Short mmCIF file of C-alpha atoms in Angstrom, two decimals:
data_model
loop_
_atom_site.label_atom_id
_atom_site.label_comp_id
_atom_site.label_asym_id
_atom_site.label_seq_id
_atom_site.Cartn_x
_atom_site.Cartn_y
_atom_site.Cartn_z
CA MET A 1424 162.06 113.76 87.01
CA VAL A 1425 162.86 112.58 90.85
CA LYS A 1426 166.00 112.64 92.55
CA VAL A 1427 167.51 110.33 95.72
CA LYS A 1428 169.14 111.29 98.85
CA ILE A 1429 171.31 108.32 100.13
CA CYS A 1430 171.09 110.02 103.82
CA GLY A 1431 173.48 108.72 107.34
CA ILE A 1432 176.59 107.82 106.13
CA GLN A 1433 179.01 108.27 108.03
CA SER A 1434 182.15 107.35 106.12
CA PRO A 1435 184.02 109.26 103.23
CA GLU A 1436 184.10 105.94 101.09
CA HIS A 1437 179.99 105.42 101.52
CA ALA A 1438 179.67 108.82 100.70
CA LEU A 1439 181.74 108.90 97.16
CA ILE A 1440 179.95 104.88 96.90
CA ALA A 1441 177.08 106.85 96.32
CA ALA A 1442 177.33 110.19 94.74
CA GLU A 1443 179.09 108.11 92.15
CA ALA A 1444 176.36 106.02 91.90
CA GLY A 1445 174.57 109.02 90.71
CA ALA A 1446 172.36 110.39 94.43
CA ASP A 1447 172.05 114.23 94.22
CA PHE A 1448 172.01 114.07 97.57
CA ILE A 1449 173.94 112.74 101.10
CA GLY A 1450 173.44 113.65 104.31
CA ILE A 1451 175.51 113.44 107.12
CA VAL A 1452 172.94 113.11 110.78
CA PHE A 1453 174.32 115.81 113.24
CA VAL A 1454 172.24 115.12 115.67
CA PRO A 1455 173.19 113.92 119.21
CA ASN A 1456 173.16 110.35 120.47
CA ARG A 1457 171.98 108.93 117.69
CA ARG A 1458 173.41 105.80 115.68
CA ARG A 1459 175.18 107.05 112.93
CA HIS A 1460 175.67 110.78 114.23
CA VAL A 1461 178.75 112.24 113.36
CA SER A 1462 181.41 114.61 114.51
CA GLN A 1463 182.69 117.57 112.85
CA VAL A 1464 186.03 116.14 111.97
CA GLN A 1465 183.96 112.99 110.40
CA ALA A 1466 181.88 115.36 108.33
CA GLN A 1467 185.09 117.81 106.83
CA LEU A 1468 186.13 114.55 106.05
CA ILE A 1469 183.41 113.33 103.89
CA VAL A 1470 182.61 116.27 102.69
CA SER A 1471 186.78 117.26 101.65
CA TYR A 1472 186.86 114.04 99.85
CA VAL A 1473 183.30 114.09 98.15
CA LYS A 1474 183.89 117.03 96.87
CA SER A 1475 187.96 116.74 95.60
CA GLN A 1476 186.44 113.42 94.24
CA HIS A 1477 183.00 113.99 92.58
CA SER A 1478 180.88 116.62 91.17
CA SER A 1479 179.66 119.70 92.43
CA ARG A 1480 176.61 118.23 91.25
CA VAL A 1481 175.96 116.43 94.51
CA LYS A 1482 174.26 117.99 97.41
CA ILE A 1483 175.70 117.18 101.52
CA VAL A 1484 173.17 118.16 103.37
CA GLY A 1485 173.36 118.32 108.02
CA LEU A 1486 170.49 116.42 109.67
CA PHE A 1487 169.66 118.81 112.63
CA ALA A 1488 166.29 118.49 115.53
CA ASP A 1489 165.92 121.50 117.44
CA GLN A 1490 169.42 122.32 117.97
CA LEU A 1491 170.48 126.49 118.67
CA LEU A 1492 170.59 128.08 115.46
CA HIS A 1493 173.52 129.78 116.27
CA ASP A 1494 175.47 126.17 116.37
CA VAL A 1495 173.71 124.53 113.34
CA ASN A 1496 174.74 127.67 111.07
CA GLY A 1497 178.18 127.64 112.62
CA ILE A 1498 178.58 123.34 111.65
CA VAL A 1499 177.22 124.51 107.78
CA THR A 1500 180.65 126.91 108.10
CA HIS A 1501 182.81 124.37 109.47
CA CYS A 1502 181.89 122.56 107.88
CA ASN A 1503 181.28 123.21 104.27
CA LEU A 1504 177.40 121.94 104.30
CA ASP A 1505 175.20 123.78 101.60
CA MET A 1506 171.76 122.24 102.43
CA VAL A 1507 170.32 121.84 105.72
CA GLN A 1508 167.63 119.21 107.63
CA LEU A 1509 165.68 119.95 109.94
CA CYS A 1510 163.92 116.84 111.70
CA GLY A 1511 162.41 118.52 115.29
CA ARG A 1512 160.24 120.94 115.91
CA GLU A 1513 161.50 124.58 114.43
CA SER A 1514 159.49 127.49 113.57
CA LEU A 1515 159.36 129.17 110.36
CA ASP A 1516 161.00 131.88 111.29
CA TYR A 1517 163.61 129.06 112.97
CA CYS A 1518 164.08 127.85 109.72
CA SER A 1519 164.75 131.88 108.18
CA ARG A 1520 167.67 131.83 109.79
CA ILE A 1521 169.22 129.26 108.16
CA SER A 1522 172.02 130.43 106.17
CA VAL A 1523 171.37 127.52 103.37
CA PRO A 1524 168.86 126.02 101.91
CA VAL A 1525 166.39 123.75 103.92
CA ILE A 1526 164.31 120.76 103.85
CA LYS A 1527 161.67 120.58 106.72
CA VAL A 1528 160.99 117.05 107.81
CA VAL A 1529 157.28 116.77 109.06
CA HIS A 1530 156.44 113.96 111.47
CA ILE A 1531 152.93 112.04 109.26
CA PRO A 1532 152.06 109.55 112.47
CA GLY A 1533 150.62 105.94 111.52
CA GLY A 1534 147.71 104.73 110.02
CA PRO A 1535 145.09 106.92 107.85
CA GLN A 1536 144.28 109.92 108.68
CA ASN A 1537 141.45 112.43 108.23
CA HIS A 1538 140.70 115.11 105.97
CA GLU A 1539 141.69 116.83 108.72
CA THR A 1540 145.29 115.84 109.15
CA ILE A 1541 145.49 116.40 105.17
CA ASN A 1542 144.11 119.34 105.39
CA SER A 1543 147.06 120.82 107.70
CA LEU A 1544 149.91 119.00 106.42
CA ARG A 1545 149.18 120.70 103.23
CA GLU A 1546 148.27 123.96 105.81
CA ASN A 1547 152.29 123.68 106.42
CA ILE A 1548 153.68 121.90 102.69
CA LYS A 1549 152.37 125.76 101.58
CA CYS A 1550 153.79 127.55 104.64
CA LEU A 1551 157.17 126.03 103.47
CA LYS A 1552 156.69 126.06 100.43
CA ASP A 1553 156.36 129.51 100.51
CA GLN A 1554 159.57 130.73 102.36
CA ASN A 1555 161.59 128.33 99.18
CA HIS A 1556 161.45 125.30 102.19
CA LEU A 1557 162.34 122.20 100.78
CA VAL A 1558 159.43 119.52 102.71
CA THR A 1559 159.86 115.68 103.37
CA LEU A 1560 157.08 114.20 103.88
CA ASP A 1561 158.81 110.87 107.12
CA ARG A 1562 156.65 108.81 109.07
CA LYS A 1563 156.51 109.87 112.75
CA VAL A 1564 158.45 107.51 115.41
CA ASN A 1565 158.02 108.35 118.66
CA ASP A 1566 160.09 111.00 119.18
CA LEU A 1567 162.87 109.27 117.00
CA GLU A 1568 163.30 111.56 114.66
CA GLY A 1569 164.14 109.14 111.44
CA GLY A 1570 166.04 106.30 110.34
CA THR A 1571 163.10 104.80 111.59
CA GLY A 1572 162.83 102.28 108.03
CA ALA A 1573 159.37 102.73 109.18
CA CYS A 1574 156.77 103.35 106.68
CA PHE A 1575 153.55 105.31 106.67
CA ASP A 1576 150.72 105.16 104.45
CA TRP A 1577 151.42 106.32 100.85
CA ASP A 1578 148.00 106.91 99.52
CA ILE A 1579 148.07 110.24 102.06
CA ALA A 1580 151.96 110.76 100.27
CA LYS A 1581 149.30 110.55 96.64
CA GLU A 1582 146.56 112.84 97.58
CA LEU A 1583 148.81 115.65 98.15
CA SER A 1584 151.77 114.52 94.95
CA VAL A 1585 147.90 115.15 92.71
CA ASN A 1586 147.33 118.27 95.05
CA GLY A 1587 150.54 120.08 93.58
CA TYR A 1588 152.32 119.95 96.64
CA SER A 1589 155.36 118.24 95.93
CA PHE A 1590 157.56 116.80 98.93
CA ILE A 1591 160.49 114.11 99.30
CA LEU A 1592 159.98 110.94 100.67
CA ALA A 1593 160.94 109.20 102.92
CA GLY A 1594 160.65 106.51 105.49
CA GLY A 1595 161.19 102.80 104.81
CA LEU A 1596 161.86 102.61 101.72
CA ARG A 1597 164.11 99.80 100.43
CA LEU A 1598 164.98 98.66 96.64
CA ASP A 1599 161.62 96.85 97.32
CA ASN A 1600 159.50 98.70 97.46
CA VAL A 1601 161.41 102.10 96.04
CA ALA A 1602 159.33 102.13 92.35
CA LEU A 1603 156.00 101.36 93.75
CA ALA A 1604 156.55 104.00 96.25
CA ILE A 1605 157.17 106.97 93.49
CA LYS A 1606 154.68 105.29 90.87
CA ILE A 1607 152.20 105.40 94.16
CA ALA A 1608 153.60 109.02 95.43
CA LYS A 1609 155.10 110.98 93.18
CA PRO A 1610 157.78 112.75 94.31
CA LEU A 1611 159.90 114.94 93.78
CA ALA A 1612 162.64 112.48 95.15
CA VAL A 1613 163.53 110.04 97.99
CA ASP A 1614 164.83 109.72 101.20
CA VAL A 1615 167.39 105.76 102.28
CA SER A 1616 168.77 105.09 104.43
CA SER A 1617 167.79 101.41 106.87
CA GLY A 1618 166.47 100.52 104.07
CA VAL A 1619 170.87 100.54 102.55
CA GLU A 1620 172.15 99.44 105.34
CA THR A 1621 173.13 95.50 106.16
CA GLY A 1622 173.30 95.06 109.74
CA GLY A 1623 174.01 98.74 111.18
CA VAL A 1624 175.43 100.26 108.50
CA LYS A 1625 175.04 100.83 104.53
CA ASP A 1626 175.80 98.85 102.60
CA PRO A 1627 177.25 99.69 98.98
CA GLU A 1628 175.62 97.09 96.10
CA LYS A 1629 172.61 98.89 98.31
CA ILE A 1630 173.23 101.82 97.43
CA LYS A 1631 174.01 101.21 93.70
CA SER A 1632 170.76 99.06 93.49
CA PHE A 1633 168.42 101.60 95.82
CA ILE A 1634 169.54 104.38 93.05
CA TYR A 1635 169.29 102.15 89.86
CA GLU A 1636 165.26 101.39 91.36
CA ALA A 1637 164.80 104.89 91.84
CA ARG A 1638 167.11 105.97 88.14
CA ASN A 1639 164.74 102.88 86.44
CA GLN A 1640 161.16 104.18 87.50
CA ARG A 1641 161.08 107.59 86.96
CA SER A 1642 162.81 106.62 83.87
CA GLN A 1643 159.69 104.59 82.82
CA THR A 1644 156.50 107.57 84.71
#
């Protein structure tokens, strides 16, 4: 069954709205100099508020990119994170040394991909899965580590899915296309950030509607 991750949360109120609407994961960005970056103090407030008000079923995920391992594990402990999402060029060894379960982002360039690229993706995903890491497929946009609102070719995800490769689908998902994305790609979960924002700020109604559409679609598949 498809799960839902609401990413780029910056306030306790929006985190609780996502949790109460049925989100399975809430993402908090710790990558410096990114628009949705939050401080450790802000993150602590978000985590403590959600965990005090809502079921521990919701997993709080910290997003990092090419940061010092010691710093990442320190933030995990300090902010009581459940999982880490690594969005940079982190190695398998680095992933294995994170103190909580890992989601590793695999970036896919725009446009159609050839068989060599697909085979490389398969091998990358297999290596990560063999180490018990989850995988997120997201669109590669310059040197940005996600949250760009750009899609990649979902037929690539479909080909991986029909061949038994599970993943979280990210990149350009919105209220008006998440059902189609799920139908085509058959992902383990969908991950949204900019698609539930208005004017660059999380929109409570869009969060609720996005989760509803994902739930409605998965009940039909």
